[in-house]
Amino acid sequence: METRGNVQELDRRFLSRTIELAKSAFSKGYSPVGCVIVDRENNILYEAESRRLIGTISHAEMFALLELQRDNIPDWGMGLTMYCTLEPCLMCMGMSLIARISRIVWAINDFWGGASRIYKFDHPYLVSRKTEFVSAPFLDLERIAQEMWMKYLESTGHAHMTLAVLGIEGVECVSS
């Protein structure tokens, strides 16, 4: 299964919102991740920001998906799109697939713990979910998110992880 996916007109708007949420999380000392879940009519149903510190599971996607579950929507996430700043990890991707989210779009790839590095997207279970995956469709938003992650990794003493997480090296962090 191709992870680039079909880029849609409104993807930029919703990914931009995840970046706003990520900036808010980062300003509070948490990992810079935001998540937005949108319905078929392009209404934002749920949004969340990370409350994750290194080594915890308070991921933005998890909060948004738990809200979806609490609302007890029939057929869960069928027809819904989940937008994330960072490629979902195994846990969040797994929850998204169980929730039957139809489409998952992220601003930057996670070369360290992103699910697309580990899952076999041609596995019958994943194919049966019919989820579309769209990775890093906008270079400008990818750069903004990368900058936040570089600052976050530096501020938490994990600057050496920049290559592993973001797949980039030799990029200087620019102050905003």
Coordinates of C-alpha atoms in Angstrom, one line a residue:
M1 CA 0.0 0.0 0.0
E2 CA 1.3 3.4 -1.0
T3 CA 1.7 5.8 1.9
R4 CA 1.8 9.0 -0.1
G5 CA -2.0 8.8 -0.8
N6 CA -4.4 11.1 -2.6
V7 CA -3.9 14.7 -1.5
Q8 CA -7.2 16.6 -1.2
E9 CA -7.9 20.3 -1.3
L10 CA -8.7 20.7 2.5
D11 CA -5.8 18.6 3.7
R12 CA -3.7 21.8 4.1
R13 CA -6.3 23.5 6.2
F14 CA -6.6 20.6 8.6
L15 CA -2.9 19.9 8.8
S16 CA -2.3 23.6 9.6
R17 CA -4.7 23.2 12.5
T18 CA -2.7 20.2 13.8
I19 CA 0.4 22.4 13.7
E20 CA -1.4 25.1 15.7
L21 CA -2.3 22.4 18.3
A22 CA 1.3 21.1 18.2
K23 CA 2.6 24.6 18.9
S24 CA 0.3 24.8 21.9
A25 CA 1.5 21.5 23.2
F26 CA 5.1 22.5 22.7
S27 CA 4.6 25.8 24.5
K28 CA 3.5 23.7 27.5
G29 CA 6.6 21.5 27.4
Y30 CA 4.9 18.5 25.6
S31 CA 5.8 16.9 22.4
P32 CA 4.7 19.0 19.4
V33 CA 1.8 16.9 18.1
G34 CA -1.7 17.9 17.3
C35 CA -4.6 15.7 16.0
V36 CA -7.8 16.6 14.3
I37 CA -10.6 14.2 13.3
V38 CA -12.9 15.5 10.5
D39 CA -16.2 14.1 9.2
R40 CA -17.3 13.6 5.6
E41 CA -18.7 17.1 5.5
N42 CA -15.3 18.5 6.6
N43 CA -16.4 19.5 10.0
I44 CA -13.9 19.2 12.8
L45 CA -15.4 16.7 15.3
Y46 CA -12.4 16.2 17.6
E47 CA -9.1 17.9 18.2
A48 CA -6.4 17.2 20.7
E49 CA -2.9 18.2 21.5
S50 CA -0.2 16.0 23.0
R51 CA 0.3 15.9 26.7
R52 CA 3.2 13.6 26.1
L53 CA 6.5 13.8 27.8
I54 CA 9.4 11.5 26.7
G55 CA 8.3 7.9 27.7
T56 CA 4.6 8.5 28.3
I57 CA 1.6 7.5 26.2
S58 CA -0.5 10.7 26.3
H59 CA -0.6 11.1 22.6
A60 CA -2.8 13.6 20.8
E61 CA -4.3 10.9 18.5
M62 CA -5.2 8.8 21.5
F63 CA -7.1 11.6 23.2
A64 CA -9.0 12.4 20.0
L65 CA -9.8 8.7 19.3
L66 CA -11.0 8.2 22.9
E67 CA -13.4 11.1 22.5
L68 CA -14.7 9.4 19.3
Q69 CA -15.3 6.2 21.2
R70 CA -17.0 8.0 24.1
D71 CA -19.5 9.5 21.7
N72 CA -20.5 6.0 20.7
I73 CA -20.8 6.8 17.0
P74 CA -22.2 3.9 15.0
D75 CA -19.6 2.5 12.7
W76 CA -17.0 4.4 14.6
G77 CA -14.7 6.3 12.2
M78 CA -16.0 5.1 8.9
G79 CA -15.9 8.1 6.6
L80 CA -13.7 10.1 9.0
T81 CA -10.2 11.5 8.3
M82 CA -7.6 11.8 11.1
Y83 CA -5.0 14.5 10.6
C84 CA -1.8 14.4 12.7
T85 CA 1.3 16.5 12.9
L86 CA 3.6 13.5 13.2
E87 CA 3.1 10.1 11.6
P88 CA 1.2 8.0 14.1
C89 CA 3.1 5.5 16.2
L90 CA 2.1 1.8 16.4
M91 CA -0.3 2.4 19.3
C92 CA -2.1 5.3 17.7
M93 CA -2.2 3.7 14.2
G94 CA -3.5 0.5 15.7
M95 CA -6.3 2.5 17.5
S96 CA -7.1 4.3 14.3
L97 CA -7.4 1.1 12.4
I98 CA -9.6 -0.5 15.1
A99 CA -11.8 2.6 15.1
R100 CA -12.1 2.2 11.3
I101 CA -10.8 5.7 10.5
S102 CA -11.1 5.9 6.7
R103 CA -8.1 8.2 6.0
I104 CA -5.0 9.2 8.0
V105 CA -2.9 12.2 6.9
W106 CA 0.2 13.4 8.6
A107 CA 2.5 16.4 8.1
I108 CA 5.9 14.8 8.8
N109 CA 7.2 11.2 8.7
D110 CA 8.5 9.6 11.9
F111 CA 11.5 7.6 10.9
W112 CA 12.0 6.4 14.5
G113 CA 8.6 5.2 15.7
G114 CA 6.2 5.8 12.8
A115 CA 3.9 2.9 12.1
S116 CA 4.6 2.8 8.4
R117 CA 8.2 1.7 9.2
I118 CA 6.9 -1.3 11.0
Y119 CA 3.5 -2.3 9.7
K120 CA 3.2 -4.4 6.6
F121 CA 0.5 -2.4 4.8
D122 CA -0.2 -5.3 2.5
H123 CA -1.2 -7.5 5.4
P124 CA -4.8 -8.8 5.0
Y125 CA -6.0 -7.1 8.2
L126 CA -4.8 -3.7 7.1
V127 CA -6.0 -4.2 3.6
S128 CA -9.5 -5.2 5.0
R129 CA -9.7 -1.8 6.8
K130 CA -9.4 0.1 3.5
T131 CA -7.7 3.0 5.2
E132 CA -6.0 5.5 3.0
F133 CA -2.6 6.8 4.2
V134 CA -1.2 10.2 3.1
S135 CA 2.3 11.1 4.3
A136 CA 3.8 14.6 4.3
P137 CA 1.9 16.1 1.4
F138 CA 3.0 19.7 1.9
L139 CA 6.7 20.7 2.1
D140 CA 6.1 24.0 3.8
L141 CA 4.0 22.4 6.6
E142 CA 6.5 19.6 6.9
R143 CA 9.3 22.1 7.4
I144 CA 7.4 23.9 10.2
A145 CA 6.7 20.7 12.0
Q146 CA 10.3 19.6 11.6
E147 CA 11.5 22.8 13.1
M148 CA 9.2 22.3 16.1
W149 CA 10.5 18.7 16.5
M150 CA 14.1 19.8 16.3
K151 CA 13.5 22.4 19.0
Y152 CA 11.7 19.8 21.1
L153 CA 14.4 17.2 20.8
E154 CA 17.0 19.8 21.6
S155 CA 15.1 21.1 24.7
T156 CA 14.7 17.5 26.0
G157 CA 18.3 16.6 25.6
H158 CA 17.6 14.4 22.6
A159 CA 19.1 16.5 19.8
H160 CA 21.1 13.4 18.7
M161 CA 17.8 11.8 17.7
T162 CA 17.0 14.3 15.0
L163 CA 18.3 12.0 12.2
A164 CA 16.5 9.0 13.7
V165 CA 13.1 10.7 14.2
L166 CA 13.0 13.2 11.3
G167 CA 15.2 11.4 8.8
I168 CA 17.3 14.6 8.3
E169 CA 20.8 15.6 9.3
G170 CA 22.8 18.8 9.1
V171 CA 19.7 21.0 9.4
E172 CA 20.1 23.9 11.8
C173 CA 17.2 24.9 14.0
V174 CA 15.9 28.3 13.1
S175 CA 14.5 30.4 15.9
S176 CA 11.0 31.8 15.4

